[in-house]
PDB file of C-alpha atoms in Angstrom:
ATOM      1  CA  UNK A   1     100.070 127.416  90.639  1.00 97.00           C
ATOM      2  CA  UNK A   2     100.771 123.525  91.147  1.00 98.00           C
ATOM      3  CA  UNK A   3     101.349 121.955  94.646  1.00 98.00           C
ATOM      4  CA  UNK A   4     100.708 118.467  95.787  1.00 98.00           C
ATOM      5  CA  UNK A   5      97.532 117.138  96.731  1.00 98.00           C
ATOM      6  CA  UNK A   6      96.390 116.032 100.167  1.00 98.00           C
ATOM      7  CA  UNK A   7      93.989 113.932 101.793  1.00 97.00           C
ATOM      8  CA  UNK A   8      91.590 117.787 102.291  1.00 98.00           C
ATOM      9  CA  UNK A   9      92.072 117.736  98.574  1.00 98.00           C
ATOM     10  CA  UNK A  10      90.158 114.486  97.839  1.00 98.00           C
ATOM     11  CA  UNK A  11      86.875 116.156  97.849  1.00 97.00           C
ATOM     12  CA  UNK A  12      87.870 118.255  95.179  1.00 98.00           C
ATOM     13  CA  UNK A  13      90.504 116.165  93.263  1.00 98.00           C
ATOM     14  CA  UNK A  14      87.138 113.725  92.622  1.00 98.00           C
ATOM     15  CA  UNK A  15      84.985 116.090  91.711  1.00 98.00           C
ATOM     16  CA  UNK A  16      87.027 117.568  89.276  1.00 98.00           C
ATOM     17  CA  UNK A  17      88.102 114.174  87.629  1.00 97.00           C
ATOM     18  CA  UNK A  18      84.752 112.797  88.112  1.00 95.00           C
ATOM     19  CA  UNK A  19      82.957 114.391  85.294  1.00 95.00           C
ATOM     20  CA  UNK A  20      84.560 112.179  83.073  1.00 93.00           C
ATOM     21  CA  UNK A  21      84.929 109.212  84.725  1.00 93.00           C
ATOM     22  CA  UNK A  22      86.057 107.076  81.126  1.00 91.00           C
ATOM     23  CA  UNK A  23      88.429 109.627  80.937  1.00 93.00           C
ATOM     24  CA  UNK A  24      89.933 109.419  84.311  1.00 95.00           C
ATOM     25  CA  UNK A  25      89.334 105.981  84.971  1.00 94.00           C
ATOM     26  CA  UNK A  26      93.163 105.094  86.001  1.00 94.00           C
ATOM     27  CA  UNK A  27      93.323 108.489  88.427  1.00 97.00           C
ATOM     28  CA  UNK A  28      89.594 107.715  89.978  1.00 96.00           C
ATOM     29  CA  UNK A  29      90.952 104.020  90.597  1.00 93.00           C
ATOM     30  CA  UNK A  30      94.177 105.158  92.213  1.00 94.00           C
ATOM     31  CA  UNK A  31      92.741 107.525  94.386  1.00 96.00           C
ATOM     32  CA  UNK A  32      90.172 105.735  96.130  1.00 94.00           C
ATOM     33  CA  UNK A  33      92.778 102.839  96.112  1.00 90.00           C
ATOM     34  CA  UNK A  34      95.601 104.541  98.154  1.00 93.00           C
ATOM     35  CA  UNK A  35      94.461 108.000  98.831  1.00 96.00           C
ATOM     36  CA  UNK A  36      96.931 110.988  99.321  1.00 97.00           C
ATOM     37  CA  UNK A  37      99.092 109.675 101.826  1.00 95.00           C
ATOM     38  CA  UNK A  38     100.511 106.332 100.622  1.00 95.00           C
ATOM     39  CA  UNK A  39     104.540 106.396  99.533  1.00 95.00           C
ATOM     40  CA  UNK A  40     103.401 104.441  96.328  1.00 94.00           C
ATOM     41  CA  UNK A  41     101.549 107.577  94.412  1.00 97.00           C
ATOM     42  CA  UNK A  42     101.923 111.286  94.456  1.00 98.00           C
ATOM     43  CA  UNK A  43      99.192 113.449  93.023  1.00 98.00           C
ATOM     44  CA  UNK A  44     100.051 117.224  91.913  1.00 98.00           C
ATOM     45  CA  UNK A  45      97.608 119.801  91.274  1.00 98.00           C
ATOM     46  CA  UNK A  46      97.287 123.038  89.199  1.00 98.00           C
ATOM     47  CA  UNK A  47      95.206 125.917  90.038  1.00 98.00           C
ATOM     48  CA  UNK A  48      94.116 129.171  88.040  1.00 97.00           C
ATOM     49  CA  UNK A  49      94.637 132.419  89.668  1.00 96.00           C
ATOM     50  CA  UNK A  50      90.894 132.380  90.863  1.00 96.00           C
ATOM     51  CA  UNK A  51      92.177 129.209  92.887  1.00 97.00           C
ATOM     52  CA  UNK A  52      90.197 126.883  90.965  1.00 97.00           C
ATOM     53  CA  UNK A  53      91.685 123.280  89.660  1.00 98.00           C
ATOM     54  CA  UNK A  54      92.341 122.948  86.128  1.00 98.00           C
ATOM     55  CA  UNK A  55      95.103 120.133  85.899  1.00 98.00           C
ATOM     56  CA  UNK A  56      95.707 116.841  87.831  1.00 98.00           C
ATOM     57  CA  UNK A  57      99.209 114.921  87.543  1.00 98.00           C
ATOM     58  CA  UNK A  58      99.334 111.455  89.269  1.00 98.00           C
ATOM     59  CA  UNK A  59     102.602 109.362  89.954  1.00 98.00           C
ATOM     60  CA  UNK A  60     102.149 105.554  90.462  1.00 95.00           C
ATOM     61  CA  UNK A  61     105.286 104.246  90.947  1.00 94.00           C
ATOM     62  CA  UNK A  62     107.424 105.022  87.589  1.00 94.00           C
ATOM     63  CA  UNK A  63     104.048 105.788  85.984  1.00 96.00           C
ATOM     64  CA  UNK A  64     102.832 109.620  85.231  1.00 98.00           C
ATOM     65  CA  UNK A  65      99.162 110.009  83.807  1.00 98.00           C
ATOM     66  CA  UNK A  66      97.785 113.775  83.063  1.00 98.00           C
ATOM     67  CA  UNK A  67      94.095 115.396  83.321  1.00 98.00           C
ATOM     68  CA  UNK A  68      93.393 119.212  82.107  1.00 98.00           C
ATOM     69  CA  UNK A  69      90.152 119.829  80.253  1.00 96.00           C
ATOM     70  CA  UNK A  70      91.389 123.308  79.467  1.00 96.00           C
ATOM     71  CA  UNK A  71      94.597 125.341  79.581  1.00 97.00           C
ATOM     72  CA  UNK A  72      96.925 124.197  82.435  1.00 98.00           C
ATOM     73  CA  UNK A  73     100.791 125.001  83.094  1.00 98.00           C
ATOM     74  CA  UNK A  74     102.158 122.350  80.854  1.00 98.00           C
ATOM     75  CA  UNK A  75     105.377 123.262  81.348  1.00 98.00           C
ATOM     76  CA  UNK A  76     104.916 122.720  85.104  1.00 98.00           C
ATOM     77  CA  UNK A  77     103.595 119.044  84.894  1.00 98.00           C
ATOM     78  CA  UNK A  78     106.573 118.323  82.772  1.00 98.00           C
ATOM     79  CA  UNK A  79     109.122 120.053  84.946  1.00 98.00           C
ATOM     80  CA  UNK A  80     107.686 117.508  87.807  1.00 98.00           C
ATOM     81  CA  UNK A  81     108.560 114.550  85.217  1.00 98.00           C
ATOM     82  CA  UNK A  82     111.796 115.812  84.279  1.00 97.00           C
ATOM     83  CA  UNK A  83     112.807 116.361  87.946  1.00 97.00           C
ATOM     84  CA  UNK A  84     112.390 112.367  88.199  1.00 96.00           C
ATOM     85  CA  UNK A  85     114.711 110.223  87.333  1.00 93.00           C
ATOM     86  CA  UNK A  86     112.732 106.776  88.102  1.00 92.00           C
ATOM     87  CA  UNK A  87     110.163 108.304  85.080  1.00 94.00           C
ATOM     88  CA  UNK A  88     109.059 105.365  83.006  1.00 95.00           C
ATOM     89  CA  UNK A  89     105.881 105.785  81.656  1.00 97.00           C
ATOM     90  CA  UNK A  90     103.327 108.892  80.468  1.00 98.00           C
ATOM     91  CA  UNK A  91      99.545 107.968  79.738  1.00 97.00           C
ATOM     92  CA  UNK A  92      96.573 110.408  79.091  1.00 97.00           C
ATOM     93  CA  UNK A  93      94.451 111.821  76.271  1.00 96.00           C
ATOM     94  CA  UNK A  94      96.457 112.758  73.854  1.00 97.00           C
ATOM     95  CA  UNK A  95      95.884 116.300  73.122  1.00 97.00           C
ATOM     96  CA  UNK A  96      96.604 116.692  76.880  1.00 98.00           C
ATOM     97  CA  UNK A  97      99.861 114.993  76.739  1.00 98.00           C
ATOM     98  CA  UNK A  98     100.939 116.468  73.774  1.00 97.00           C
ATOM     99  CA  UNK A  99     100.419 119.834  75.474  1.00 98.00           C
ATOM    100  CA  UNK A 100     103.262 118.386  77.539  1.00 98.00           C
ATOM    101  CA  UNK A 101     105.605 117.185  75.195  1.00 97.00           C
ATOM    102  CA  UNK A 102     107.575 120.195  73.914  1.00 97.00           C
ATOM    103  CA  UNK A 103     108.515 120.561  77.593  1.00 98.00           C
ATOM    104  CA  UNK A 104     109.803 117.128  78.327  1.00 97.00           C
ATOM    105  CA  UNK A 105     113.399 116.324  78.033  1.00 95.00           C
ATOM    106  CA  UNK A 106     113.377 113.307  76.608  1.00 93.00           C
ATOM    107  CA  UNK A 107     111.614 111.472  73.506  1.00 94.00           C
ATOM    108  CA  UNK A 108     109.453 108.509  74.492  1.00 95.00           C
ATOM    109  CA  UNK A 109     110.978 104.608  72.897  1.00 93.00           C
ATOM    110  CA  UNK A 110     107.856 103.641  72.171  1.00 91.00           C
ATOM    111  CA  UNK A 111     104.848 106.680  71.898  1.00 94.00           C
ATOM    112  CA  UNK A 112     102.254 104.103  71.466  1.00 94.00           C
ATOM    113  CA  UNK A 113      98.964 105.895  70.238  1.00 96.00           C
ATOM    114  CA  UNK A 114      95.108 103.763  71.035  1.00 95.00           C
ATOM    115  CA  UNK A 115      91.939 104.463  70.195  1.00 95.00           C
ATOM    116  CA  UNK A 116      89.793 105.120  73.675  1.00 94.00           C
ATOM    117  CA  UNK A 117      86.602 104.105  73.263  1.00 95.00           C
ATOM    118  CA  UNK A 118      82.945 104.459  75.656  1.00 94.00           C
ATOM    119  CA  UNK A 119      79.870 103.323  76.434  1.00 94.00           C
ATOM    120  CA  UNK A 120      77.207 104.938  78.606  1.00 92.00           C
ATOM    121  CA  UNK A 121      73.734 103.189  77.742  1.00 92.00           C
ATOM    122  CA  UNK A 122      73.190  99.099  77.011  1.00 93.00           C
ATOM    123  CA  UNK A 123      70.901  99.973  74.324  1.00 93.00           C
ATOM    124  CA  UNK A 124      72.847  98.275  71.838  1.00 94.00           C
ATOM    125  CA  UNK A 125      74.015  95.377  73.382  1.00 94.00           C
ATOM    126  CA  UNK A 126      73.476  91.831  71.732  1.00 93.00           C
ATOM    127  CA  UNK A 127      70.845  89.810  73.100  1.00 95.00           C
ATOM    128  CA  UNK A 128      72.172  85.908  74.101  1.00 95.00           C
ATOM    129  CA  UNK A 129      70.594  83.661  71.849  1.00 96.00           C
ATOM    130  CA  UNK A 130      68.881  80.434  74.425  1.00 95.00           C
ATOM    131  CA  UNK A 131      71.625  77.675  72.601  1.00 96.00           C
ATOM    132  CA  UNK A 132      74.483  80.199  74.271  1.00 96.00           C
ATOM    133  CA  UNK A 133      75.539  79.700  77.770  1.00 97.00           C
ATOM    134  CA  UNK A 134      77.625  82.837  79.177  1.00 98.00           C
ATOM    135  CA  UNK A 135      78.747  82.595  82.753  1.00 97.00           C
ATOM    136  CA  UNK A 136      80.495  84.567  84.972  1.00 98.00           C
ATOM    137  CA  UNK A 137      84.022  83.452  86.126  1.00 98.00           C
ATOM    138  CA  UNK A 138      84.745  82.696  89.461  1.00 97.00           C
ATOM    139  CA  UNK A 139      88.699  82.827  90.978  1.00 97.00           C
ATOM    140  CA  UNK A 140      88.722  78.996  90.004  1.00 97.00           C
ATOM    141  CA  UNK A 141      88.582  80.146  86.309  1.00 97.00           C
ATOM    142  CA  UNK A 142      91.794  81.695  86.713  1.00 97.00           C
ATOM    143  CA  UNK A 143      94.231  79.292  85.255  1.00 97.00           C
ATOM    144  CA  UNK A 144      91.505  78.350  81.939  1.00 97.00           C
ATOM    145  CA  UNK A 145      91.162  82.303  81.232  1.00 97.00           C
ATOM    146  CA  UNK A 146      94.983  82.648  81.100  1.00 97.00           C
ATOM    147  CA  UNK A 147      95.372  79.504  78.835  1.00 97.00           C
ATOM    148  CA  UNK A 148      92.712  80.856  76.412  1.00 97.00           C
ATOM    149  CA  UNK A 149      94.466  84.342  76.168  1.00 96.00           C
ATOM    150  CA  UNK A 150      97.624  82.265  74.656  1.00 96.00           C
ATOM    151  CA  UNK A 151      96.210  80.345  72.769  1.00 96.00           C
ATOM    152  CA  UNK A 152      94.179  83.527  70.721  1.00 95.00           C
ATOM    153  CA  UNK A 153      97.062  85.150  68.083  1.00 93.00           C
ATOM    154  CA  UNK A 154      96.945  88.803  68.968  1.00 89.00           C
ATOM    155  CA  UNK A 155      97.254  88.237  72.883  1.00 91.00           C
ATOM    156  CA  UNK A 156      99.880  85.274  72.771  1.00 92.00           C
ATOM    157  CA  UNK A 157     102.792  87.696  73.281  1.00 89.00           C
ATOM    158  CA  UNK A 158     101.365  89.282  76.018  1.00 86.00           C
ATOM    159  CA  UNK A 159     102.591  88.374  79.741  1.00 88.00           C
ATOM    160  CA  UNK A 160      99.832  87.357  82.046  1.00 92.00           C
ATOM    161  CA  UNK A 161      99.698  85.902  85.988  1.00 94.00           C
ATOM    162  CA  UNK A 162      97.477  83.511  87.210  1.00 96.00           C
ATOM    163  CA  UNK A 163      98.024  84.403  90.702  1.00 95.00           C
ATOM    164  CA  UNK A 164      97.214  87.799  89.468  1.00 92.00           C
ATOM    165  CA  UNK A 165      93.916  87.314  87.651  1.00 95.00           C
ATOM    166  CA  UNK A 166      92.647  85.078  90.783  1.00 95.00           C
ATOM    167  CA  UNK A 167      93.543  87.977  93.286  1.00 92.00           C
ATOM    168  CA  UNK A 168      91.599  90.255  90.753  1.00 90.00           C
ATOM    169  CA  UNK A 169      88.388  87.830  90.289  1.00 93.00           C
ATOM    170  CA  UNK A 170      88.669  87.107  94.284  1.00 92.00           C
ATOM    171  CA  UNK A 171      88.405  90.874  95.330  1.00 86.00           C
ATOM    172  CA  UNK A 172      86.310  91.917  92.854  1.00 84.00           C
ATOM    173  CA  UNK A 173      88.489  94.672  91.464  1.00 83.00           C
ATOM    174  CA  UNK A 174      87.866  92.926  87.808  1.00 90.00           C
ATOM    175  CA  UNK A 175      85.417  90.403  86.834  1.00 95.00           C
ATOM    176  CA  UNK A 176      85.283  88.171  83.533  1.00 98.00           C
ATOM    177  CA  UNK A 177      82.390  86.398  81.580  1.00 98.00           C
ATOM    178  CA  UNK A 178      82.993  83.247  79.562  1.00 98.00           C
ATOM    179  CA  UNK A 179      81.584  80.663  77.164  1.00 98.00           C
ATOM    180  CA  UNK A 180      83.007  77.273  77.212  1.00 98.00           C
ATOM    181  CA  UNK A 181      83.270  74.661  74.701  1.00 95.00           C
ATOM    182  CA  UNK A 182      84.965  71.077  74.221  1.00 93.00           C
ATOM    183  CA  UNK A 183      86.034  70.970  77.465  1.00 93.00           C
ATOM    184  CA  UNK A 184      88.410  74.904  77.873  1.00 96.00           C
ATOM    185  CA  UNK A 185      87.152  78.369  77.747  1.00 98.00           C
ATOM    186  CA  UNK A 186      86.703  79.728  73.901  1.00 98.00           C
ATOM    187  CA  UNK A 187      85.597  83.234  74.539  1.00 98.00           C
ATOM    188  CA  UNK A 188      85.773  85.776  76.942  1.00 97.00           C
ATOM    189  CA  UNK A 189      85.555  89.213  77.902  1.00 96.00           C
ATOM    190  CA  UNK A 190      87.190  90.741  81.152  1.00 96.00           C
ATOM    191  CA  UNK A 191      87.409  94.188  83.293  1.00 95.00           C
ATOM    192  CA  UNK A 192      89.801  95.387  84.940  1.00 91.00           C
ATOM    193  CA  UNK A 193      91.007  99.332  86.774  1.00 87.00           C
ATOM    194  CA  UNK A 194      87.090  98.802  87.996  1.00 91.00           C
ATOM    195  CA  UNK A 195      86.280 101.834  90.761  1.00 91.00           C
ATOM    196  CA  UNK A 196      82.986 103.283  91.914  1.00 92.00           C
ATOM    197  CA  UNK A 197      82.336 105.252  88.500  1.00 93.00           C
ATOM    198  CA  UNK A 198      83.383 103.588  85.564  1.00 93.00           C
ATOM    199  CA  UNK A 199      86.158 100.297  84.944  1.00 94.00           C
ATOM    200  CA  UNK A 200      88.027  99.560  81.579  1.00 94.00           C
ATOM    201  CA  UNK A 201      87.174  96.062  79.307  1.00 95.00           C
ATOM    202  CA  UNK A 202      90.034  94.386  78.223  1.00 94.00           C
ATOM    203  CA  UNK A 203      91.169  90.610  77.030  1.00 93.00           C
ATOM    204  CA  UNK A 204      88.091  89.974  74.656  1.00 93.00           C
ATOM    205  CA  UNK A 205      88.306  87.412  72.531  1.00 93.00           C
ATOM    206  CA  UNK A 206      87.691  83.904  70.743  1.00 96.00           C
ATOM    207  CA  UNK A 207      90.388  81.388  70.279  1.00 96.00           C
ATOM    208  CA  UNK A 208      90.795  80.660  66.498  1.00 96.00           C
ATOM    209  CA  UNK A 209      88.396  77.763  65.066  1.00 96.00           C
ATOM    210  CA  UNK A 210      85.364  79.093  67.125  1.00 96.00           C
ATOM    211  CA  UNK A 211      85.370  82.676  65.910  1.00 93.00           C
ATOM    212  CA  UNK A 212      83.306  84.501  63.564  1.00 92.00           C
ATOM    213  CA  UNK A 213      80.213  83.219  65.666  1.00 94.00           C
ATOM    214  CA  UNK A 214      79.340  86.595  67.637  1.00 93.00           C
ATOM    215  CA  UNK A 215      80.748  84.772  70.640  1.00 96.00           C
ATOM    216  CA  UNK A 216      83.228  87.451  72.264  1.00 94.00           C
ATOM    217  CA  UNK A 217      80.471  89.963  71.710  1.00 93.00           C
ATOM    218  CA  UNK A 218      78.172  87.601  74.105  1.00 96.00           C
ATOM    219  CA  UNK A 219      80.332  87.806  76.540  1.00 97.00           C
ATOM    220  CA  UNK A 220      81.179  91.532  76.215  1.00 95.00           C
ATOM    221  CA  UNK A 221      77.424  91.573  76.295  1.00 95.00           C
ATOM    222  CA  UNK A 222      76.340  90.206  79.489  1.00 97.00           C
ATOM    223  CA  UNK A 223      79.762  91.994  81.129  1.00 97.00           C
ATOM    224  CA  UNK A 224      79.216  95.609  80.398  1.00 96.00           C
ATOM    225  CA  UNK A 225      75.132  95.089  81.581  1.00 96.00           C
ATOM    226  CA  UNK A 226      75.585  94.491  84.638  1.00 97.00           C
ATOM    227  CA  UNK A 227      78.363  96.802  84.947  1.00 96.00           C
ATOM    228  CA  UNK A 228      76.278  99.558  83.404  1.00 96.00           C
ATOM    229  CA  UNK A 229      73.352  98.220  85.655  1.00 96.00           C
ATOM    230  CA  UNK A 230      75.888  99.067  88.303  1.00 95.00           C
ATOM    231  CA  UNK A 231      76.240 102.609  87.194  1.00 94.00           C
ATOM    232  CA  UNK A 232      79.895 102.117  85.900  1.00 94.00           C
ATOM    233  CA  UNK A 233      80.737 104.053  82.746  1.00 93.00           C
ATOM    234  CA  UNK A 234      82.774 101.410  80.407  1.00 95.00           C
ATOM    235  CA  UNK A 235      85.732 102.519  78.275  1.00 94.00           C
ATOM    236  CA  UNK A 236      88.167 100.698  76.219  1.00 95.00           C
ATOM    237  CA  UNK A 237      91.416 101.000  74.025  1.00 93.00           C
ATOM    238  CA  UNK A 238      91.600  99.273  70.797  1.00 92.00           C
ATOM    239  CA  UNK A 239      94.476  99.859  67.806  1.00 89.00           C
ATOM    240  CA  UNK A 240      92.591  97.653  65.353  1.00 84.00           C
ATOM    241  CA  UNK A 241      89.881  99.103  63.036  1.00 85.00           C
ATOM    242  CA  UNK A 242      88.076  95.810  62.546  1.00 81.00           C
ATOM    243  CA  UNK A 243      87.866  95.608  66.587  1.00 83.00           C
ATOM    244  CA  UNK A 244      86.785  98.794  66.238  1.00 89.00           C
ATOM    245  CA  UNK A 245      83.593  98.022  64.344  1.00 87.00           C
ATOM    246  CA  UNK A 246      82.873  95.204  66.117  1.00 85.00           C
ATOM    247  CA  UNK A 247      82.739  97.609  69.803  1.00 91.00           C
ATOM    248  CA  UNK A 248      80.397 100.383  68.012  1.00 92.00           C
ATOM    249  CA  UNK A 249      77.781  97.923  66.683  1.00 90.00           C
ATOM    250  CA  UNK A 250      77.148  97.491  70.669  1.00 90.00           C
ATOM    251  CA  UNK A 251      77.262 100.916  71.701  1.00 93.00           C
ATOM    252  CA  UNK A 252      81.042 102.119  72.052  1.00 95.00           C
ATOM    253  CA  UNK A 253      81.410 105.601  71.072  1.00 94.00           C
ATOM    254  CA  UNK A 254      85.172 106.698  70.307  1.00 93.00           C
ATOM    255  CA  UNK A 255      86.284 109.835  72.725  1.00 90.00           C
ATOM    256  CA  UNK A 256      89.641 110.302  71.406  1.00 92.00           C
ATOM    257  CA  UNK A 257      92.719 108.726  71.407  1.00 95.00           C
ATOM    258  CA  UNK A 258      95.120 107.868  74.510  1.00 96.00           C
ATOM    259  CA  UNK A 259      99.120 108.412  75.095  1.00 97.00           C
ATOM    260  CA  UNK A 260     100.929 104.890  76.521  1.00 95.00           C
ATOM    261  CA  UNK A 261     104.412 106.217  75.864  1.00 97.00           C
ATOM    262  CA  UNK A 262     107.409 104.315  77.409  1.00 96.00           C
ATOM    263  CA  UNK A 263     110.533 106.003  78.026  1.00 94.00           C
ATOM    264  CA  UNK A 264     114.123 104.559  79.007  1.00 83.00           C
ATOM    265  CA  UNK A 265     114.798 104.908  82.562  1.00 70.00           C
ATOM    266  CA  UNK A 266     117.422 107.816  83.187  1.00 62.00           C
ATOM    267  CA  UNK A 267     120.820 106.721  83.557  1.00 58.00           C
ATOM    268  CA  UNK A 268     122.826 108.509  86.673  1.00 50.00           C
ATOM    269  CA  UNK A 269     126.152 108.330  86.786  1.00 48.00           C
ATOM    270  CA  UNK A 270     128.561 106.934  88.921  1.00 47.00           C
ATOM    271  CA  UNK A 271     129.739 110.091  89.458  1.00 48.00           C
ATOM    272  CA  UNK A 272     126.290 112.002  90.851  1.00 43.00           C
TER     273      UNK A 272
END
């Protein structure tokens, strides 16, 4: 049976999701950011006949992203999706969504396939050598940190706000640790989707003529302690096997791969 979640369904939404926290890091962060009740999410759930939750489907805004550890009514989640025509987006593990996919109308544009990555223990995590000074941005750094995700090749076409990353530094819903060198930032490593269990790294990198130095994992380093020393669980996408290697020699383990599929936005006619 699937109905939508309420507010007397948080208790049991986030207990369900929270046993894998890397794995539900976008549904975790949603839900303690705007709850049940706020117009800009809905959250379905699906039940077994013993009444016990196997399946969560969010909705943020045109986005859909799907949890079920086990069987679930497939076929349900996807009749939720088809019903909408505003559907843009579908993100989850991808055994999960492709559970889903015979029972979808339409063919995502772009079924873009990562590799989602964890790490659970600092064990493995560089030490700084004394000659390397790795700080921790503050909202001031906001502008710098853009300029040095341009100027590094494999971010450059990427679309990024300042006014964005400040807000984010400011409230503390992502943090960032830097070097700097010759005056700009040269290396950093960011978080961002942070909530009370686990947040996601993103934007690490060197800009070209200072890399091959270990620099990016400094910074990657010094961010994932103290969010591990917070108790966060860290988790990560990647496409590229040589970024790959670089986050298992400091203790990222892959879990599987994750669904970002894009889909055209319905057209309705004039007619309807």
């Amino acid at each position: 049976m699937i109905r939508q979640l309420l507010e007397a369904d948080r208790q049991e939404t986030m207990a369900f999701v929270g046993v894998q926290p890397a794995e539900n890091l976008f549904i975790i962060g949603d839900i303690e950011a705007y709850g049940f009740d706020d117009p800009i999410q809905t959250l379905w759930g699906d039940f077994g006949d013993d009444g016990v939750m196997r399946g969560v489907l969010l909705k943020y805004t045109d986005n859909y992203i799907v949890w079920a550890p086990g069987d679930f009514d497939a076929a349900g989640f996807a009749g939720i999706i088809n019903a909408d025509p505003s559907f843009r987006f579908l993100s989850g593990i991808e055994p999960i969504v492709r559970r889903m996919e015979p029972y979808l109308n339409r063919k995502p544009d772009n079924p873009r396939v990562l590799h989602y990555a964890k790490c659970e223990t600092g064990t493995e995590l560089p030490a700084i050598p004394q000659e390397i000074t790795v700080r921790k941005a503050v909202p001031d750094d906001a502008a710098a940190l853009i300029d040095q995700m341009y100027a590094i090749p494999e971010f450059a076409a990427g679309e990024y706000s300042v006014a964005h990353k400040r807000r984010t530094l400011e409230e503390g819903t992502a943090r960032a640790y830097l070097i700097e060198g010759d005056g700009r930032i040269i290396s950093s490593a960011s978080s961002t989707a942070e909530n009370s269990l686990s947040a996601m790294i993103v934007g690490v990198g060197t800009i070209p003529g200072y890399q091959q130095q270990g620099l990016a994992s400094y910074c990657m380093s010094e961010l994932c302690r103290e969010l591990l020393e917070e108790g966060k669980m860290l988790c990560l996408f990647y496409d590229n096997p040589a970024a790959g290697r670089i986050y298992k020699r400091i203790g990222f383990r892959d879990i599987g791969k994750w669904c970002m599929w894009t889909y055209e936005r319905e057209r309705v006619s004039a007619e309807s």
